[in-house]
Coordinates of C-alpha atoms in Angstrom, one line a residue:
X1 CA 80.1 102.1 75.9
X2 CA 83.8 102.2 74.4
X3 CA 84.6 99.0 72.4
X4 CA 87.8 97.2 71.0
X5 CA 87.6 94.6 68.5
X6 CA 83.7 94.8 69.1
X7 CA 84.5 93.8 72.9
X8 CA 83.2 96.0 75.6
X9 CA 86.3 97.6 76.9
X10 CA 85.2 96.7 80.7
X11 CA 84.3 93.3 79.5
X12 CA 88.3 93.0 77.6
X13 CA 90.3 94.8 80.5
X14 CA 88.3 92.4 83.2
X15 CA 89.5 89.0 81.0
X16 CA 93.1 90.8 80.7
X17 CA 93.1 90.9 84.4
X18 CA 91.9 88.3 85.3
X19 CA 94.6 86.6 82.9
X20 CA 97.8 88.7 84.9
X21 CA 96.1 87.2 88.1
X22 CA 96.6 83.8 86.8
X23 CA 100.0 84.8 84.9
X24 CA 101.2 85.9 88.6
X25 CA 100.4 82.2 89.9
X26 CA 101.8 81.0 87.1
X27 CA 104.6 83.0 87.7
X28 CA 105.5 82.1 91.2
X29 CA 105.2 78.0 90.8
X30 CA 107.2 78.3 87.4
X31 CA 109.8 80.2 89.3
X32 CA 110.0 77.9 92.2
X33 CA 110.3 75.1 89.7
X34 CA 113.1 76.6 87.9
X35 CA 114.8 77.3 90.8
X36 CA 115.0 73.6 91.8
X37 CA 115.5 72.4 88.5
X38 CA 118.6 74.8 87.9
X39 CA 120.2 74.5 91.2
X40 CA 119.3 70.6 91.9
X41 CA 118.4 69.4 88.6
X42 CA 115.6 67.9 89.9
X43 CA 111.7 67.9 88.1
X44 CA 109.9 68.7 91.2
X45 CA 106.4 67.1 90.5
X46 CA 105.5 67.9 93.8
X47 CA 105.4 71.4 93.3
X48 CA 101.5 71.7 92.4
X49 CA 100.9 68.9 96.0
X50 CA 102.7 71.7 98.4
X51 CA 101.1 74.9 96.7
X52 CA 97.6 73.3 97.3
X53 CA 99.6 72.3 101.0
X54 CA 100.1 76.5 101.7
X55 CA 96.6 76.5 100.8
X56 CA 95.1 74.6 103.5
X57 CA 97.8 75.5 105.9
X58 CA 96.1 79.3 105.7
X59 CA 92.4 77.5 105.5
X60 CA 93.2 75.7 108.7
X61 CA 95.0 78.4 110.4
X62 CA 92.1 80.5 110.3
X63 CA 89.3 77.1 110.7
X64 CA 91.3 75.8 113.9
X65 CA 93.6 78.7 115.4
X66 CA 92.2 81.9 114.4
X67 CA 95.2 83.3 112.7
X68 CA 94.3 85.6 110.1
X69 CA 95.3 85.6 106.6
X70 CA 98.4 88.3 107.0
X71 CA 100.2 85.9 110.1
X72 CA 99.5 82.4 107.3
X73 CA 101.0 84.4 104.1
X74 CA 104.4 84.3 106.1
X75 CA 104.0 80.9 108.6
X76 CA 102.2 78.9 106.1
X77 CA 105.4 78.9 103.3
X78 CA 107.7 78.9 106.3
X79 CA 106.3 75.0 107.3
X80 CA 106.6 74.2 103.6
X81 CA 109.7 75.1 103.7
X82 CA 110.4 73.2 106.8
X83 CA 108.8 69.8 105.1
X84 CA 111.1 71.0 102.0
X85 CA 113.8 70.3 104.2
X86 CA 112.7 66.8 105.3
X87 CA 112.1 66.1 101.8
X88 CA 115.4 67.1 100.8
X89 CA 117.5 65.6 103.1
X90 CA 115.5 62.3 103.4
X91 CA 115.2 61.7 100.0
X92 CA 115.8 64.1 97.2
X93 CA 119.6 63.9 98.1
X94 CA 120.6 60.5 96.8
X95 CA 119.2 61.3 93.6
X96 CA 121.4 64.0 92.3
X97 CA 123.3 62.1 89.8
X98 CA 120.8 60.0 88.7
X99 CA 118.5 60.0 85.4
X100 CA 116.0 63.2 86.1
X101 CA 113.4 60.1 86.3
X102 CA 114.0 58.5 89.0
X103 CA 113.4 62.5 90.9
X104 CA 110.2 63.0 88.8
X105 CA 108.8 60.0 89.8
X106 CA 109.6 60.1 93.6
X107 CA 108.2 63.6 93.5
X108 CA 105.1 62.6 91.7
X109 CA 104.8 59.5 95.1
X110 CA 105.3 62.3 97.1
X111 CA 102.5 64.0 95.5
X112 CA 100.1 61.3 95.5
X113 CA 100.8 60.6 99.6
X114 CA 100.0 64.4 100.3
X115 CA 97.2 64.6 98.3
X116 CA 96.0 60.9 99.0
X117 CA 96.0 62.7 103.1
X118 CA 94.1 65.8 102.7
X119 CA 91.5 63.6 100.2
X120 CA 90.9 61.5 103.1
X121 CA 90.5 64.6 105.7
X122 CA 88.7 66.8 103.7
X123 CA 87.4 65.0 100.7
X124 CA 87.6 66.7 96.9
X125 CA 85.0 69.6 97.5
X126 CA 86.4 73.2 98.2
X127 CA 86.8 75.0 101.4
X128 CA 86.0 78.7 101.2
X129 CA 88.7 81.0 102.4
X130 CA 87.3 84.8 102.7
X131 CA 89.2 87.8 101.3
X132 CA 91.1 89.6 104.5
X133 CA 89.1 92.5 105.7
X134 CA 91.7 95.5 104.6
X135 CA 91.5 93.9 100.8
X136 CA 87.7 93.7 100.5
X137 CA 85.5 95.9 97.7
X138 CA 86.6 97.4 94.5
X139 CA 88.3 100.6 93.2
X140 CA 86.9 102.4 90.4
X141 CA 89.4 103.3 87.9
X142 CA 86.7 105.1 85.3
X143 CA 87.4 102.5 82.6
X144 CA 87.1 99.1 84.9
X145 CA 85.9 97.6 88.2
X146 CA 89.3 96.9 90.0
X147 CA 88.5 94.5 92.5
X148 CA 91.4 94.9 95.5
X149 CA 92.6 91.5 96.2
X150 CA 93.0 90.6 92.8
X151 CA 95.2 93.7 92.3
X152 CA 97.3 92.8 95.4
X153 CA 97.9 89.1 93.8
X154 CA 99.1 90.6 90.9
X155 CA 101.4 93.3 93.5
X156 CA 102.5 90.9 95.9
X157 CA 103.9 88.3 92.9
X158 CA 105.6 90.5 91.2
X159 CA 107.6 92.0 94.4
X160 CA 108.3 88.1 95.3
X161 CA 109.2 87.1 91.8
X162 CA 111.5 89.9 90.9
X163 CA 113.4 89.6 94.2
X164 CA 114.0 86.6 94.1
X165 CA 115.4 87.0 90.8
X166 CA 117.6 89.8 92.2
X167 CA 119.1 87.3 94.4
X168 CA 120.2 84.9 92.5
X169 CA 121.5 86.9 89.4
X170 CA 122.4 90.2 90.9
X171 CA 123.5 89.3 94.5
X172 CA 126.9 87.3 96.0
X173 CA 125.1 84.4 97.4
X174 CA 123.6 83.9 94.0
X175 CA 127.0 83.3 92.6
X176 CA 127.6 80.9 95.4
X177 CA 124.3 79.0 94.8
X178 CA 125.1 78.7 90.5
X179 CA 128.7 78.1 91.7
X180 CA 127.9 75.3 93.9
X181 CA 125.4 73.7 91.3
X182 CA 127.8 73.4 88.6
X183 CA 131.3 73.0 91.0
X184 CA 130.2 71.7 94.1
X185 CA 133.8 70.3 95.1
X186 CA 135.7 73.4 94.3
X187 CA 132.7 75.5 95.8
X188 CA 133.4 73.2 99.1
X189 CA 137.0 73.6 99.3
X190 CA 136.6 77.4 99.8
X191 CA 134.7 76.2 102.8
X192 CA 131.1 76.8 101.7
X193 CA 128.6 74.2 103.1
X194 CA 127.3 73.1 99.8
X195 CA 124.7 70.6 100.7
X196 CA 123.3 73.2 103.1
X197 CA 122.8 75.9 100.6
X198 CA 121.3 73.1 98.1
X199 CA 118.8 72.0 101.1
X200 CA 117.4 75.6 101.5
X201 CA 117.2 76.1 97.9
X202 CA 114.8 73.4 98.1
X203 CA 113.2 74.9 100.7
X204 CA 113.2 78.1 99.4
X205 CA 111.5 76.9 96.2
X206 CA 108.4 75.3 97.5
X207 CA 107.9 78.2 100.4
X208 CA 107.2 80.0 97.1
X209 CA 104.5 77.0 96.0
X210 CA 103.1 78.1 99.1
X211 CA 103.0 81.8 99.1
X212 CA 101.4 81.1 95.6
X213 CA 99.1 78.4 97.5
X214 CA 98.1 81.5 100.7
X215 CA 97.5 84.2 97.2
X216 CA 95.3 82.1 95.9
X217 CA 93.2 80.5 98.9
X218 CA 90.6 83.6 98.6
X219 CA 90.1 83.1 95.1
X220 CA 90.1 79.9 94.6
X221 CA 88.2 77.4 96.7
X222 CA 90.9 75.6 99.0
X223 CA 90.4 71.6 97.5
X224 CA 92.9 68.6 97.6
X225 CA 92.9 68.8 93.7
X226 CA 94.1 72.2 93.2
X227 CA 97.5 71.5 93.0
X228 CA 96.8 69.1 90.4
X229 CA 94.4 70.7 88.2
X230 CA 97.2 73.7 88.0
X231 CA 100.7 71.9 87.7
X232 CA 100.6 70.8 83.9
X233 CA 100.1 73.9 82.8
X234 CA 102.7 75.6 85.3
X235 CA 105.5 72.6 83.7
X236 CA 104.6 73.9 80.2
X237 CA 105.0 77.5 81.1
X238 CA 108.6 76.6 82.7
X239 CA 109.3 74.6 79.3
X240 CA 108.1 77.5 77.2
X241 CA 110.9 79.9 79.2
X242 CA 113.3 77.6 79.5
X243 CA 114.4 74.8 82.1
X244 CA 115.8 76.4 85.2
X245 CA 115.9 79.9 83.5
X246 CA 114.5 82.4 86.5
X247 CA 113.6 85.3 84.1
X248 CA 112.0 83.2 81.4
X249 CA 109.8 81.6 84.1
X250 CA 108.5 85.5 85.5
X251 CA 108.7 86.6 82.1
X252 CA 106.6 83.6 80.4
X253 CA 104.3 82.8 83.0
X254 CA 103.2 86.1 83.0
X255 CA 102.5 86.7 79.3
X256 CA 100.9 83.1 78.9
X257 CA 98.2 84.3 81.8
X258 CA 97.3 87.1 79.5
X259 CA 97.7 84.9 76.6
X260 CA 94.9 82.8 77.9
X261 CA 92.9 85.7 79.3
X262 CA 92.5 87.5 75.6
X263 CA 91.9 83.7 74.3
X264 CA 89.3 83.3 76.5
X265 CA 87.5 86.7 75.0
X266 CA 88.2 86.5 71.7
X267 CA 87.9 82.0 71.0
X268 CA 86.6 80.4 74.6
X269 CA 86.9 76.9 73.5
X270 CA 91.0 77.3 73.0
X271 CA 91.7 78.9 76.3
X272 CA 92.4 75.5 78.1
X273 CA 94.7 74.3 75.3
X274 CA 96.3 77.7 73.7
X275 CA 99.2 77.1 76.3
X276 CA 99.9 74.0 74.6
X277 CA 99.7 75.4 71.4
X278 CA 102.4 78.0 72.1
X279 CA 104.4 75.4 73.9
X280 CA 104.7 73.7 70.8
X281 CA 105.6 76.2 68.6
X282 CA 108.1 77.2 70.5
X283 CA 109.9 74.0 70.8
X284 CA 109.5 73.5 67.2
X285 CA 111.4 77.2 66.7
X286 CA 113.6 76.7 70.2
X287 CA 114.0 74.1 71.7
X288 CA 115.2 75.1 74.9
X289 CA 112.3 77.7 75.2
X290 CA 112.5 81.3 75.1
X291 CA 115.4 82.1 77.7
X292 CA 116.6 78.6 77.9
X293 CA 120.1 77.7 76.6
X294 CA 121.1 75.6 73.9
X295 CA 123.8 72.6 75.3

């Protein structure tokens, strides 16, 4: 059997994927986060409570309607979004202007209400969520066992991430978005509806907590906590690219997933905590991470 560092190769490229898989979730809830924090400028705590939200949504689609996994991947972020909206306009808007605390802590009481809910429903333990029928089994690449929905994950997030990075940098309504963030009055008197764009930013941000949340339902099992257990380490990755930077969040969620994935191979006991490590060197050498800006 071919080795590398005295690894079994199968045994190296199975941890490295298994790393990209959690890069791409990293990926996807770092990129949602930077999106709100560099339109709104607001530290969305909330973020990991409405991934675990998408979650669910898919387990009870399938539990209490019979909708399959396919019809949840595109209704369950869409409902998020729709809360995103309540969220927005009920609350997050009078906050703008203030200190970023007074956001992070209404987003972190908005996070204890929707998990404090589903806890009560459904308890801590994990609902199983089975892998869709057309993504069951395993290809055989020769070197590795490629097991089919973990390569879709790792597809699917990368389409989603990259496109939505395409529309904010590359596209028109992208310039409107930034414009409006930084000018809102001048953006309004060339009669662009401001506060609607920043409401469906919002919206748009945590529909991507939830496609992340649909993703990872038939990996993980579907729990009240799994939002929780996942958001520290998604707000170091956004601080390690850069607050509100779209590419450093792709970019650095990404590498830190296979980061972690060779960590776990080569030292085990530092793959929970190598994140951290990284996150502070690189605020000792940058410290407004990788892509960020300095002010």
């Amino acid at each position: 059997m071919t080795e590398l560092f005295g690894i079994p190769l199968p045994a190296l490229l199975g941890q490295l994927l298994l790393g990209l898989v959690n890069g791409s979730f990293y990926a996807m809830l770092s990129l949602g986060l930077a999106v709100i924090f560099g339109m709104l400028n607001i530290i969305n705590f909330a973020h990991g409570a409405l991934y675990m939200m998408g979650a669910f949504l898919a387990w009870m689609g399938m539990d209490l309607l019979g909708l399959n996994y396919w019809v949840m991947l595109g209704l369950a972020p869409l409902l998020v979004g729709a809360l995103g909206i309540v969220i927005e306009r009920t609350m997050l808007q009078w906050l703008y202007k203030l200190d970023h605390l007074y956001g992070l802590l209404l987003t972190f009481g908005i996070t204890l209400v929707i998990e404090g809910i589903f806890r009560s429903f459904y308890g801590v333990s994990g609902q199983p969520y089975a892998v869709p029928e057309q993504l069951q089994g395993a290809t055989n690449l020769g070197f590795m066992i490629l097991p089919n929905y973990r390569a879709w994950v790792v597809v699917a997030s990368l389409i989603v991430c990259f496109a939505v990075w395409a529309l904010i940098e590359k596209t028109s309504l992208g310039a409107k978005l930034r414009a409006g963030t930084e000018n809102p009055k001048l953006v309004q008197a060339f009669g662009i509806n401001v506060p609607l764009m920043v409401t469906l930013t919002y919206a748009g941000g945590v529909a991507l907590a939830a496609f992340a949340g649909v993703l990872a339902a038939p990996i993980l099992q579907v729990s009240a906590l799994m939002g929780s257990n996942l958001i520290i380490v998604v707000f170091a990755v956004v601080v390690i690219g850069g607050m509100g930077s779209i590419l450093g969040s792709i970019v650095t969620g990404l590498g830190l997933g296979i980061i972690e994935g060779l960590t776990k191979v080569f030292y085990p006991e530092a793959s929970n905590t190598v994140v951290f490590v990284v996150m502070a060197i690189v605020l000792l050498v940058r410290p407004a991470g990788l892509f960020g800006k300095e002010k």
